[in-house]
Amino acid sequence: MEVWALEGFEVLGATIIGGRVSNPKDALESFRLLVRELRSLALELNHFLVFEKNFQINRKEAKKILNFRF
């Protein structure tokens, strides 16, 4: 079922070519279910804007973006 969620939402192709993934609010329920299943395994999905100049992000930047304590 998870494979169908990735294919149906075109996430797999977008991640391979470096494309954008649509807004999660517009996502299919099967994709949101996949995200919830991953979170239940303590795998949090977040996104960052990565520019070609700088491919790394440090903890301070991540903390600022996520408002999350590391």
PDB file of C-alpha atoms in Angstrom:
ATOM      1  CA  MET A   1       0.000   0.000   0.000  1.00  0.00           C
ATOM      2  CA  GLU A   2       2.848   2.395   0.771  1.00  0.00           C
ATOM      3  CA  VAL A   3       4.274   1.987  -2.716  1.00  0.00           C
ATOM      4  CA  TRP A   4       0.927   3.006  -4.187  1.00  0.00           C
ATOM      5  CA  ALA A   5       0.924   6.074  -1.958  1.00  0.00           C
ATOM      6  CA  LEU A   6       4.343   7.136  -3.210  1.00  0.00           C
ATOM      7  CA  GLU A   7       3.533   6.457  -6.849  1.00  0.00           C
ATOM      8  CA  GLY A   8       0.088   8.021  -6.707  1.00  0.00           C
ATOM      9  CA  PHE A   9       1.407  11.212  -5.183  1.00  0.00           C
ATOM     10  CA  GLU A  10       4.380  11.217  -7.577  1.00  0.00           C
ATOM     11  CA  VAL A  11       6.799  11.545  -4.679  1.00  0.00           C
ATOM     12  CA  LEU A  12       9.216   8.916  -5.914  1.00  0.00           C
ATOM     13  CA  GLY A  13       9.773  10.582  -9.284  1.00  0.00           C
ATOM     14  CA  ALA A  14      10.003  14.034  -7.727  1.00  0.00           C
ATOM     15  CA  THR A  15      12.669  12.953  -5.257  1.00  0.00           C
ATOM     16  CA  ILE A  16      14.743  11.241  -7.932  1.00  0.00           C
ATOM     17  CA  ILE A  17      14.844  14.260 -10.254  1.00  0.00           C
ATOM     18  CA  GLY A  18      14.963  16.794  -7.426  1.00  0.00           C
ATOM     19  CA  GLY A  19      11.503  18.156  -8.108  1.00  0.00           C
ATOM     20  CA  ARG A  20       8.989  19.661  -5.758  1.00  0.00           C
ATOM     21  CA  VAL A  21       6.447  17.653  -3.807  1.00  0.00           C
ATOM     22  CA  SER A  22       3.004  19.193  -3.592  1.00  0.00           C
ATOM     23  CA  ASN A  23       1.471  20.641  -0.462  1.00  0.00           C
ATOM     24  CA  PRO A  24       0.642  17.902   2.074  1.00  0.00           C
ATOM     25  CA  LYS A  25      -2.825  19.394   2.524  1.00  0.00           C
ATOM     26  CA  ASP A  26      -3.557  18.414  -1.076  1.00  0.00           C
ATOM     27  CA  ALA A  27      -2.093  14.942  -0.612  1.00  0.00           C
ATOM     28  CA  LEU A  28      -4.043  11.776  -0.988  1.00  0.00           C
ATOM     29  CA  GLU A  29      -5.167  10.081   2.197  1.00  0.00           C
ATOM     30  CA  SER A  30      -2.956   7.090   1.427  1.00  0.00           C
ATOM     31  CA  PHE A  31       0.130   9.325   1.387  1.00  0.00           C
ATOM     32  CA  ARG A  32      -0.865  10.962   4.667  1.00  0.00           C
ATOM     33  CA  LEU A  33      -1.322   7.473   6.107  1.00  0.00           C
ATOM     34  CA  LEU A  34       2.213   6.608   5.012  1.00  0.00           C
ATOM     35  CA  VAL A  35       3.533   9.731   6.751  1.00  0.00           C
ATOM     36  CA  ARG A  36       1.673   8.812   9.946  1.00  0.00           C
ATOM     37  CA  GLU A  37       3.063   5.266   9.811  1.00  0.00           C
ATOM     38  CA  LEU A  38       6.602   6.602   9.454  1.00  0.00           C
ATOM     39  CA  ARG A  39       6.039   8.977  12.365  1.00  0.00           C
ATOM     40  CA  SER A  40       4.834   6.057  14.490  1.00  0.00           C
ATOM     41  CA  LEU A  41       8.267   4.523  13.866  1.00  0.00           C
ATOM     42  CA  ALA A  42       9.853   7.755  15.141  1.00  0.00           C
ATOM     43  CA  LEU A  43      10.772   8.871  11.603  1.00  0.00           C
ATOM     44  CA  GLU A  44       9.822  12.504  11.178  1.00  0.00           C
ATOM     45  CA  LEU A  45       9.439  13.879   7.664  1.00  0.00           C
ATOM     46  CA  ASN A  46      10.445  17.491   7.238  1.00  0.00           C
ATOM     47  CA  HIS A  47      11.520  19.505   4.265  1.00  0.00           C
ATOM     48  CA  PHE A  48      14.170  22.124   3.811  1.00  0.00           C
ATOM     49  CA  LEU A  49      14.931  24.480   0.990  1.00  0.00           C
ATOM     50  CA  VAL A  50      18.455  23.635  -0.103  1.00  0.00           C
ATOM     51  CA  PHE A  51      20.228  26.010  -2.417  1.00  0.00           C
ATOM     52  CA  GLU A  52      22.904  24.925  -4.868  1.00  0.00           C
ATOM     53  CA  LYS A  53      25.470  27.150  -3.154  1.00  0.00           C
ATOM     54  CA  ASN A  54      25.142  25.465   0.234  1.00  0.00           C
ATOM     55  CA  PHE A  55      24.134  21.822   0.498  1.00  0.00           C
ATOM     56  CA  GLN A  56      24.612  21.577   4.257  1.00  0.00           C
ATOM     57  CA  ILE A  57      22.443  22.771   7.081  1.00  0.00           C
ATOM     58  CA  ASN A  58      23.666  23.029  10.640  1.00  0.00           C
ATOM     59  CA  ARG A  59      21.749  22.360  13.849  1.00  0.00           C
ATOM     60  CA  LYS A  60      21.137  26.048  14.591  1.00  0.00           C
ATOM     61  CA  GLU A  61      19.538  26.587  11.193  1.00  0.00           C
ATOM     62  CA  ALA A  62      17.460  23.429  11.549  1.00  0.00           C
ATOM     63  CA  LYS A  63      16.361  24.446  15.025  1.00  0.00           C
ATOM     64  CA  LYS A  64      15.327  27.857  13.759  1.00  0.00           C
ATOM     65  CA  ILE A  65      13.391  26.333  10.872  1.00  0.00           C
ATOM     66  CA  LEU A  66      11.691  23.607  12.864  1.00  0.00           C
ATOM     67  CA  ASN A  67      11.296  25.348  16.239  1.00  0.00           C
ATOM     68  CA  PHE A  68      12.334  22.025  17.693  1.00  0.00           C
ATOM     69  CA  ARG A  69      14.801  21.179  20.456  1.00  0.00           C
ATOM     70  CA  PHE A  70      17.634  18.839  19.573  1.00  0.00           C
TER      71      PHE A  70
END
